[in-house]
Amino acid sequence: MCERIRNQLFQLQDIKYKEFQSKLIPHMDPERIIGVRTPVLRKYVHSIYDTEEADIFLKQLPHMYYEENNVHGCLIEKVKETPAQFPRRANKIKK
């Protein structure tokens, strides 16, 4: 499943943005940056949120690419449960 998400991120790639982003993060190997603009990435996350694929992706750590880490963070950000309810979702993700 992680491979499918990775392939979709590469389909959203913007090479010029990758070059720009690589300059902003000089300590990161440019080969680990795909180059997906944040609004595009957020729209993509919205399309996969609350799917089994997203739950599986959250379990597959570490991620190889910078954008995969951003997808991971955006998926967590979209959790609508209260802090008291979140552990139930976290347990679902762990299993």
N, CA, C and O atoms as a Tinker XYZ file with bonds, in Angstrom:
   380  protein
     1  N      0.825000   -1.202000    0.000000    73     2
     2  CA     0.000000    0.000000    0.000000    64     1     3
     3  C      0.863000    1.257000    0.000000    63     2     4     5
     4  O      0.547000    2.229000   -0.687000    81     3
     5  N      1.940000    1.240000    0.762000    73     3     6
     6  CA     2.815000    2.411000    0.818000    64     5     7
     7  C      3.351000    2.741000   -0.575000    63     6     8     9
     8  O      3.518000    3.906000   -0.934000    81     7
     9  N      3.610000    1.713000   -1.332000    73     7    10
    10  CA     4.131000    1.911000   -2.698000    64     9    11
    11  C      3.111000    2.642000   -3.571000    63    10    12    13
    12  O      3.483000    3.472000   -4.401000    81    11
    13  N      1.849000    2.338000   -3.388000    73    11    14
    14  CA     0.788000    3.008000   -4.159000    64    13    15
    15  C      0.738000    4.500000   -3.815000    63    14    16    17
    16  O      0.641000    5.343000   -4.708000    81    15
    17  N      0.803000    4.817000   -2.545000    73    15    18
    18  CA     0.804000    6.220000   -2.127000    64    17    19
    19  C      2.044000    6.917000   -2.671000    63    18    20    21
    20  O      1.962000    8.040000   -3.168000    81    19
    21  N      3.175000    6.262000   -2.578000    73    19    22
    22  CA     4.416000    6.840000   -3.109000    64    21    23
    23  C      4.293000    7.124000   -4.611000    63    22    24    25
    24  O      4.683000    8.194000   -5.080000    81    23
    25  N      3.759000    6.174000   -5.348000    73    23    26
    26  CA     3.582000    6.369000   -6.796000    64    25    27
    27  C      2.650000    7.540000   -7.084000    63    26    28    29
    28  O      2.890000    8.321000   -8.004000    81    27
    29  N      1.592000    7.657000   -6.297000    73    27    30
    30  CA     0.667000    8.772000   -6.493000    64    29    31
    31  C      1.343000   10.108000   -6.185000    63    30    32    33
    32  O      1.083000   11.104000   -6.860000    81    31
    33  N      2.199000   10.136000   -5.180000    73    31    34
    34  CA     2.930000   11.370000   -4.866000    64    33    35
    35  C      3.855000   11.746000   -6.027000    63    34    36    37
    36  O      3.988000   12.925000   -6.355000    81    35
    37  N      4.484000   10.762000   -6.640000    73    35    38
    38  CA     5.343000   11.053000   -7.797000    64    37    39
    39  C      4.533000   11.564000   -8.978000    63    38    40    41
    40  O      5.041000   12.347000   -9.781000    81    39
    41  N      3.293000   11.137000   -9.096000    73    39    42
    42  CA     2.429000   11.666000  -10.160000    64    41    43
    43  C      2.087000   13.135000   -9.919000    63    42    44    45
    44  O      1.785000   13.867000  -10.862000    81    43
    45  N      2.135000   13.562000   -8.669000    73    43    46
    46  CA     1.834000   14.952000   -8.302000    64    45    47
    47  C      3.087000   15.831000   -8.282000    63    46    48    49
    48  O      3.014000   17.015000   -7.952000    81    47
    49  N      4.209000   15.259000   -8.627000    73    47    50
    50  CA     5.511000   15.927000   -8.549000    64    49    51
    51  C      5.600000   17.162000   -9.444000    63    50    52    53
    52  O      5.101000   17.182000  -10.569000    81    51
    53  N      6.251000   18.183000   -8.906000    73    51    54
    54  CA     6.576000   19.409000   -9.634000    64    53    55
    55  C      8.096000   19.573000   -9.513000    63    54    56    57
    56  O      8.598000   19.928000   -8.447000    81    55
    57  N      8.821000   19.316000  -10.597000    73    55    58
    58  CA    10.293000   19.306000  -10.570000    64    57    59
    59  C     10.862000   20.661000  -10.126000    63    58    60    61
    60  O     11.801000   20.710000   -9.332000    81    59
    61  N     10.298000   21.747000  -10.633000    73    59    62
    62  CA    10.800000   23.075000  -10.236000    64    61    63
    63  C     10.593000   23.303000   -8.743000    63    62    64    65
    64  O     11.440000   23.897000   -8.076000    81    63
    65  N      9.467000   22.831000   -8.225000    73    63    66
    66  CA     9.214000   22.976000   -6.792000    64    65    67
    67  C     10.180000   22.105000   -5.995000    63    66    68    69
    68  O     10.618000   22.498000   -4.914000    81    67
    69  N     10.515000   20.936000   -6.516000    73    67    70
    70  CA    11.495000   20.069000   -5.850000    64    69    71
    71  C     12.836000   20.787000   -5.734000    63    70    72    73
    72  O     13.467000   20.771000   -4.678000    81    71
    73  N     13.261000   21.410000   -6.815000    73    71    74
    74  CA    14.528000   22.153000   -6.794000    64    73    75
    75  C     14.481000   23.291000   -5.780000    63    74    76    77
    76  O     15.437000   23.508000   -5.037000    81    75
    77  N     13.372000   24.011000   -5.754000    73    75    78
    78  CA    13.193000   25.105000   -4.805000    64    77    79
    79  C     13.205000   24.579000   -3.369000    63    78    80    81
    80  O     13.893000   25.127000   -2.508000    81    79
    81  N     12.452000   23.530000   -3.118000    73    79    82
    82  CA    12.340000   22.966000   -1.783000    64    81    83
    83  C     13.674000   22.399000   -1.295000    63    82    84    85
    84  O     13.993000   22.481000   -0.108000    81    83
    85  N     14.441000   21.830000   -2.203000    73    83    86
    86  CA    15.753000   21.281000   -1.842000    64    85    87
    87  C     16.676000   22.372000   -1.301000    63    86    88    89
    88  O     17.501000   22.115000   -0.424000    81    87
    89  N     16.534000   23.582000   -1.825000    73    87    90
    90  CA    17.341000   24.711000   -1.339000    64    89    91
    91  C     16.899000   25.152000    0.046000    63    90    92    93
    92  O     17.707000   25.659000    0.824000    81    91
    93  N     15.617000   24.963000    0.362000    73    91    94
    94  CA    15.104000   25.356000    1.678000    64    93    95
    95  C     15.473000   24.361000    2.766000    63    94    96    97
    96  O     15.479000   24.702000    3.949000    81    95
    97  N     15.780000   23.132000    2.368000    73    95    98
    98  CA    16.122000   22.070000    3.323000    64    97    99
    99  C     17.496000   21.519000    2.941000    63    98   100   101
   100  O     17.595000   20.378000    2.490000    81    99
   101  N     18.556000   22.311000    3.114000    73    99   102
   102  CA    19.881000   21.899000    2.627000    64   101   103
   103  C     20.452000   20.652000    3.301000    63   102   104   105
   104  O     21.300000   19.972000    2.723000    81   103
   105  N     19.995000   20.345000    4.515000    73   103   106
   106  CA    20.529000   19.169000    5.214000    64   105   107
   107  C     19.922000   17.857000    4.709000    63   106   108   109
   108  O     20.413000   16.779000    5.045000    81   107
   109  N     18.865000   17.942000    3.910000    73   107   110
   110  CA    18.205000   16.730000    3.405000    64   109   111
   111  C     18.706000   16.399000    2.007000    63   110   112   113
   112  O     18.863000   17.276000    1.158000    81   111
   113  N     18.952000   15.120000    1.793000    73   111   114
   114  CA    19.360000   14.638000    0.477000    64   113   115
   115  C     18.252000   14.966000   -0.529000    63   114   116   117
   116  O     17.112000   14.542000   -0.340000    81   115
   117  N     18.564000   15.713000   -1.595000    73   115   118
   118  CA    17.537000   16.075000   -2.587000    64   117   119
   119  C     16.825000   14.872000   -3.204000    63   118   120   121
   120  O     15.704000   15.003000   -3.695000    81   119
   121  N     17.453000   13.723000   -3.184000    73   119   122
   122  CA    16.816000   12.514000   -3.727000    64   121   123
   123  C     15.672000   12.023000   -2.842000    63   122   124   125
   124  O     14.876000   11.184000   -3.263000    81   123
   125  N     15.588000   12.543000   -1.619000    73   123   126
   126  CA    14.517000   12.151000   -0.703000    64   125   127
   127  C     13.369000   13.158000   -0.703000    63   126   128   129
   128  O     12.464000   13.080000    0.129000    81   127
   129  N     13.414000   14.098000   -1.636000    73   127   130
   130  CA    12.343000   15.083000   -1.791000    64   129   131
   131  C     11.679000   14.833000   -3.138000    63   130   132   133
   132  O     12.356000   14.786000   -4.165000    81   131
   133  N     10.374000   14.676000   -3.141000    73   131   134
   134  CA     9.635000   14.427000   -4.381000    64   133   135
   135  C      9.304000   15.751000   -5.064000    63   134   136   137
   136  O      9.467000   15.890000   -6.276000    81   135
   137  N      8.842000   16.718000   -4.282000    73   135   138
   138  CA     8.490000   18.022000   -4.838000    64   137   139
   139  C      7.000000   18.176000   -5.098000    63   138   140   141
   140  O      6.586000   18.490000   -6.214000    81   139
   141  N      6.195000   17.954000   -4.064000    73   139   142
   142  CA     4.741000   18.119000   -4.176000    64   141   143
   143  C      4.359000   19.372000   -3.397000    63   142   144   145
   144  O      4.681000   19.496000   -2.215000    81   143
   145  N      3.687000   20.279000   -4.046000    73   143   146
   146  CA     3.256000   21.519000   -3.396000    64   145   147
   147  C      2.255000   21.200000   -2.279000    63   146   148   149
   148  O      1.441000   20.285000   -2.402000    81   147
   149  N      2.330000   21.964000   -1.202000    73   147   150
   150  CA     1.509000   21.697000   -0.020000    64   149   151
   151  C      0.009000   21.680000   -0.305000    63   150   152   153
   152  O     -0.665000   20.765000    0.168000    81   151
   153  N     -0.556000   22.636000   -1.051000    73   151   154
   154  CA    -2.002000   22.560000   -1.307000    64   153   155
   155  C     -2.396000   21.282000   -2.069000    63   154   156   157
   156  O     -3.457000   20.709000   -1.821000    81   155
   157  N     -1.551000   20.851000   -2.976000    73   155   158
   158  CA    -1.809000   19.623000   -3.737000    64   157   159
   159  C     -1.722000   18.417000   -2.803000    63   158   160   161
   160  O     -2.544000   17.504000   -2.882000    81   159
   161  N     -0.729000   18.420000   -1.925000    73   159   162
   162  CA    -0.547000   17.332000   -0.970000    64   161   163
   163  C     -1.744000   17.243000   -0.028000    63   162   164   165
   164  O     -2.244000   16.151000    0.240000    81   163
   165  N     -2.201000   18.380000    0.470000    73   163   166
   166  CA    -3.363000   18.384000    1.380000    64   165   167
   167  C     -4.618000   17.862000    0.679000    63   166   168   169
   168  O     -5.406000   17.131000    1.277000    81   167
   169  N     -4.800000   18.231000   -0.565000    73   167   170
   170  CA    -5.951000   17.741000   -1.330000    64   169   171
   171  C     -5.857000   16.222000   -1.497000    63   170   172   173
   172  O     -6.859000   15.515000   -1.386000    81   171
   173  N     -4.663000   15.736000   -1.761000    73   171   174
   174  CA    -4.451000   14.294000   -1.893000    64   173   175
   175  C     -4.761000   13.583000   -0.567000    63   174   176   177
   176  O     -5.438000   12.555000   -0.551000    81   175
   177  N     -4.261000   14.139000    0.538000    73   175   178
   178  CA    -4.509000   13.544000    1.853000    64   177   179
   179  C     -6.012000   13.476000    2.112000    63   178   180   181
   180  O     -6.514000   12.479000    2.632000    81   179
   181  N     -6.714000   14.519000    1.754000    73   179   182
   182  CA    -8.169000   14.531000    1.943000    64   181   183
   183  C     -8.831000   13.378000    1.181000    63   182   184   185
   184  O     -9.822000   12.812000    1.641000    81   183
   185  N     -8.283000   13.040000    0.028000    73   183   186
   186  CA    -8.869000   11.970000   -0.785000    64   185   187
   187  C     -8.609000   10.571000   -0.219000    63   186   188   189
   188  O     -9.353000    9.638000   -0.520000    81   187
   189  N     -7.561000   10.417000    0.595000    73   187   190
   190  CA    -7.261000    9.079000    1.134000    64   189   191
   191  C     -7.582000    8.949000    2.619000    63   190   192   193
   192  O     -7.571000    7.845000    3.164000    81   191
   193  N     -7.870000   10.081000    3.280000    73   191   194
   194  CA    -8.160000   10.035000    4.710000    64   193   195
   195  C     -9.341000    9.115000    4.979000    63   194   196   197
   196  O    -10.282000    9.038000    4.189000    81   195
   197  N     -9.276000    8.428000    6.096000    73   195   198
   198  CA   -10.346000    7.547000    6.554000    64   197   199
   199  C    -10.520000    6.332000    5.650000    63   198   200   201
   200  O    -11.618000    5.787000    5.530000    81   199
   201  N     -9.426000    5.915000    5.016000    73   199   202
   202  CA    -9.436000    4.687000    4.230000    64   201   203
   203  C     -8.524000    3.671000    4.905000    63   202   204   205
   204  O     -7.673000    4.030000    5.719000    81   203
   205  N     -8.705000    2.432000    4.567000    73   203   206
   206  CA    -7.826000    1.386000    5.101000    64   205   207
   207  C     -6.387000    1.634000    4.632000    63   206   208   209
   208  O     -5.428000    1.387000    5.364000    81   207
   209  N     -6.262000    2.121000    3.414000    73   207   210
   210  CA    -4.943000    2.427000    2.866000    64   209   211
   211  C     -4.195000    3.437000    3.739000    63   210   212   213
   212  O     -2.997000    3.288000    3.978000    81   211
   213  N     -4.897000    4.455000    4.208000    73   211   214
   214  CA    -4.277000    5.464000    5.072000    64   213   215
   215  C     -3.854000    4.850000    6.401000    63   214   216   217
   216  O     -2.773000    5.152000    6.906000    81   215
   217  N     -4.700000    3.990000    6.974000    73   215   218
   218  CA    -4.350000    3.335000    8.239000    64   217   219
   219  C     -3.099000    2.468000    8.077000    63   218   220   221
   220  O     -2.229000    2.463000    8.948000    81   219
   221  N     -3.011000    1.746000    6.980000    73   219   222
   222  CA    -1.836000    0.908000    6.723000    64   221   223
   223  C     -0.605000    1.781000    6.532000    63   222   224   225
   224  O      0.465000    1.471000    7.056000    81   223
   225  N     -0.748000    2.863000    5.788000    73   223   226
   226  CA     0.363000    3.789000    5.545000    64   225   227
   227  C      0.912000    4.332000    6.865000    63   226   228   229
   228  O      2.126000    4.451000    7.029000    81   227
   229  N      0.031000    4.660000    7.797000    73   227   230
   230  CA     0.469000    5.206000    9.083000    64   229   231
   231  C      1.283000    4.201000    9.895000    63   230   232   233
   232  O      2.080000    4.589000   10.749000    81   231
   233  N      1.082000    2.917000    9.629000    73   231   234
   234  CA     1.827000    1.870000   10.346000    64   233   235
   235  C      3.203000    1.623000    9.738000    63   234   236   237
   236  O      4.083000    1.072000   10.399000    81   235
   237  N      3.392000    2.021000    8.502000    73   235   238
   238  CA     4.625000    1.686000    7.788000    64   237   239
   239  C      5.665000    2.796000    7.975000    63   238   240   241
   240  O      5.754000    3.736000    7.185000    81   239
   241  N      6.431000    2.652000    9.027000    73   239   242
   242  CA     7.487000    3.614000    9.329000    64   241   243
   243  C      8.836000    2.914000    9.292000    63   242   244   245
   244  O      8.892000    1.710000    9.542000    81   243
   245  N      9.899000    3.596000    9.000000    73   243   246
   246  CA     9.978000    5.015000    8.636000    64   245   247
   247  C      9.627000    5.208000    7.164000    63   246   248   249
   248  O      9.707000    4.276000    6.363000    81   247
   249  N      9.244000    6.420000    6.829000    73   247   250
   250  CA     8.976000    6.762000    5.440000    64   249   251
   251  C     10.276000    7.206000    4.783000    63   250   252   253
   252  O     11.171000    7.723000    5.451000    81   251
   253  N     10.373000    7.007000    3.506000    73   251   254
   254  CA    11.605000    7.330000    2.788000    64   253   255
   255  C     11.657000    8.789000    2.333000    63   254   256   257
   256  O     12.719000    9.411000    2.350000    81   255
   257  N     10.515000    9.327000    1.931000    73   255   258
   258  CA    10.489000   10.661000    1.332000    64   257   259
   259  C      9.890000   11.700000    2.263000    63   258   260   261
   260  O      9.033000   11.407000    3.096000    81   259
   261  N     10.370000   12.918000    2.092000    73   259   262
   262  CA     9.897000   14.070000    2.854000    64   261   263
   263  C      8.375000   14.205000    2.746000    63   262   264   265
   264  O      7.702000   14.425000    3.753000    81   263
   265  N      7.838000   14.078000    1.549000    73   263   266
   266  CA     6.404000   14.218000    1.340000    64   265   267
   267  C      5.605000   13.098000    2.005000    63   266   268   269
   268  O      4.469000   13.314000    2.428000    81   267
   269  N      6.183000   11.922000    2.098000    73   267   270
   270  CA     5.504000   10.839000    2.810000    64   269   271
   271  C      5.355000   11.203000    4.285000    63   270   272   273
   272  O      4.323000   10.926000    4.897000    81   271
   273  N      6.383000   11.822000    4.851000    73   271   274
   274  CA     6.284000   12.286000    6.238000    64   273   275
   275  C      5.219000   13.368000    6.362000    63   274   276   277
   276  O      4.499000   13.419000    7.360000    81   275
   277  N      5.113000   14.235000    5.351000    73   275   278
   278  CA     4.082000   15.266000    5.373000    64   277   279
   279  C      2.689000   14.653000    5.266000    63   278   280   281
   280  O      1.763000   15.100000    5.943000    81   279
   281  N      2.535000   13.635000    4.423000    73   279   282
   282  CA     1.251000   12.934000    4.321000    64   281   283
   283  C      0.905000   12.336000    5.675000    63   282   284   285
   284  O     -0.237000   12.435000    6.124000    81   283
   285  N      1.872000   11.724000    6.321000    73   283   286
   286  CA     1.672000   11.117000    7.636000    64   285   287
   287  C      1.153000   12.168000    8.617000    63   286   288   289
   288  O      0.161000   11.945000    9.311000    81   287
   289  N      1.831000   13.311000    8.667000    73   287   290
   290  CA     1.422000   14.390000    9.569000    64   289   291
   291  C      0.039000   14.926000    9.244000    63   290   292   293
   292  O     -0.756000   15.183000   10.147000    81   291
   293  N     -0.250000   15.095000    7.975000    73   291   294
   294  CA    -1.566000   15.607000    7.565000    64   293   295
   295  C     -2.676000   14.621000    7.900000    63   294   296   297
   296  O     -3.781000   15.029000    8.257000    81   295
   297  N     -2.393000   13.333000    7.787000    73   295   298
   298  CA    -3.394000   12.327000    8.155000    64   297   299
   299  C     -3.698000   12.411000    9.644000    63   298   300   301
   300  O     -4.860000   12.346000   10.046000    81   299
   301  N     -2.671000   12.552000   10.454000    73   299   302
   302  CA    -2.867000   12.675000   11.901000    64   301   303
   303  C     -3.621000   13.967000   12.217000    63   302   304   305
   304  O     -4.493000   13.991000   13.086000    81   303
   305  N     -3.279000   15.027000   11.508000    73   303   306
   306  CA    -3.930000   16.324000   11.717000    64   305   307
   307  C     -5.434000   16.261000   11.454000    63   306   308   309
   308  O     -6.196000   17.004000   12.073000    81   307
   309  N     -5.869000   15.397000   10.556000    73   307   310
   310  CA    -7.273000   15.314000   10.175000    64   309   311
   311  C     -8.126000   14.516000   11.166000    63   310   312   313
   312  O     -9.347000   14.459000   11.026000    81   311
   313  N     -7.492000   13.905000   12.155000    73   311   314
   314  CA    -8.250000   13.136000   13.137000    64   313   315
   315  C     -9.188000   14.090000   13.867000    63   314   316   317
   316  O     -8.759000   15.109000   14.408000    81   315
   317  N    -10.456000   13.752000   13.876000    73   315   318
   318  CA   -11.462000   14.641000   14.448000    64   317   319
   319  C    -11.834000   14.269000   15.891000    63   318   320   321
   320  O    -12.608000   14.983000   16.528000    81   319
   321  N    -11.305000   13.190000   16.395000    73   319   322
   322  CA   -11.628000   12.766000   17.744000    64   321   323
   323  C    -11.047000   13.738000   18.764000    63   322   324   325
   324  O    -10.095000   14.466000   18.482000    81   323
   325  N    -11.626000   13.736000   19.925000    73   323   326
   326  CA   -11.076000   14.521000   21.028000    64   325   327
   327  C     -9.842000   13.789000   21.531000    63   326   328   329
   328  O     -9.658000   12.611000   21.222000    81   327
   329  N     -8.992000   14.463000   22.300000    73   327   330
   330  CA    -7.811000   13.767000   22.829000    64   329   331
   331  C     -8.163000   12.495000   23.606000    63   330   332   333
   332  O     -7.404000   11.526000   23.580000    81   331
   333  N     -9.290000   12.491000   24.286000    73   331   334
   334  CA    -9.695000   11.300000   25.038000    64   333   335
   335  C    -10.067000   10.159000   24.098000    63   334   336   337
   336  O     -9.873000    8.993000   24.441000    81   335
   337  N    -10.598000   10.473000   22.919000    73   335   338
   338  CA   -11.002000    9.445000   21.970000    64   337   339
   339  C     -9.843000    8.984000   21.095000    63   338   340   341
   340  O     -9.878000    7.876000   20.559000    81   339
   341  N     -8.826000    9.809000   20.944000    73   339   342
   342  CA    -7.736000    9.501000   20.022000    64   341   343
   343  C     -7.034000    8.182000   20.303000    63   342   344   345
   344  O     -6.695000    7.477000   19.352000    81   343
   345  N     -6.793000    7.803000   21.572000    73   343   346
   346  CA    -6.094000    6.521000   21.789000    64   345   347
   347  C     -6.762000    5.332000   21.111000    63   346   348   349
   348  O     -6.076000    4.390000   20.716000    81   347
   349  N     -8.094000    5.355000   20.966000    73   347   350
   350  CA    -8.750000    4.250000   20.269000    64   349   351
   351  C     -8.286000    4.180000   18.810000    63   350   352   353
   352  O     -8.025000    3.093000   18.294000    81   351
   353  N     -8.186000    5.319000   18.154000    73   351   354
   354  CA    -7.714000    5.336000   16.766000    64   353   355
   355  C     -6.232000    4.961000   16.721000    63   354   356   357
   356  O     -5.800000    4.232000   15.829000    81   355
   357  N     -5.460000    5.459000   17.681000    73   355   358
   358  CA    -4.036000    5.138000   17.734000    64   357   359
   359  C     -3.837000    3.630000   17.903000    63   358   360   361
   360  O     -2.942000    3.050000   17.289000    81   359
   361  N     -4.656000    3.005000   18.721000    73   359   362
   362  CA    -4.546000    1.560000   18.889000    64   361   363
   363  C     -4.890000    0.837000   17.599000    63   362   364   365
   364  O     -4.273000   -0.178000   17.275000    81   363
   365  N     -5.869000    1.346000   16.856000    73   363   366
   366  CA    -6.231000    0.750000   15.574000    64   365   367
   367  C     -5.049000    0.859000   14.604000    63   366   368   369
   368  O     -4.781000   -0.067000   13.838000    81   367
   369  N     -4.351000    1.988000   14.642000    73   367   370
   370  CA    -3.212000    2.206000   13.761000    64   369   371
   371  C     -2.057000    1.283000   14.130000    63   370   372   373
   372  O     -1.378000    0.764000   13.244000    81   371
   373  N     -1.825000    1.072000   15.424000    73   371   374
   374  CA    -0.718000    0.232000   15.888000    64   373   375
   375  C     -0.862000   -1.219000   15.465000    63   374   376   377
   376  O      0.133000   -1.879000   15.164000    81   375
   377  N     -2.072000   -1.716000   15.440000    73   375   378
   378  CA    -2.288000   -3.152000   15.184000    64   377   379
   379  C     -1.989000   -3.547000   13.778000    63   378   380
   380  O     -2.126000   -4.717000   13.423000    81   379
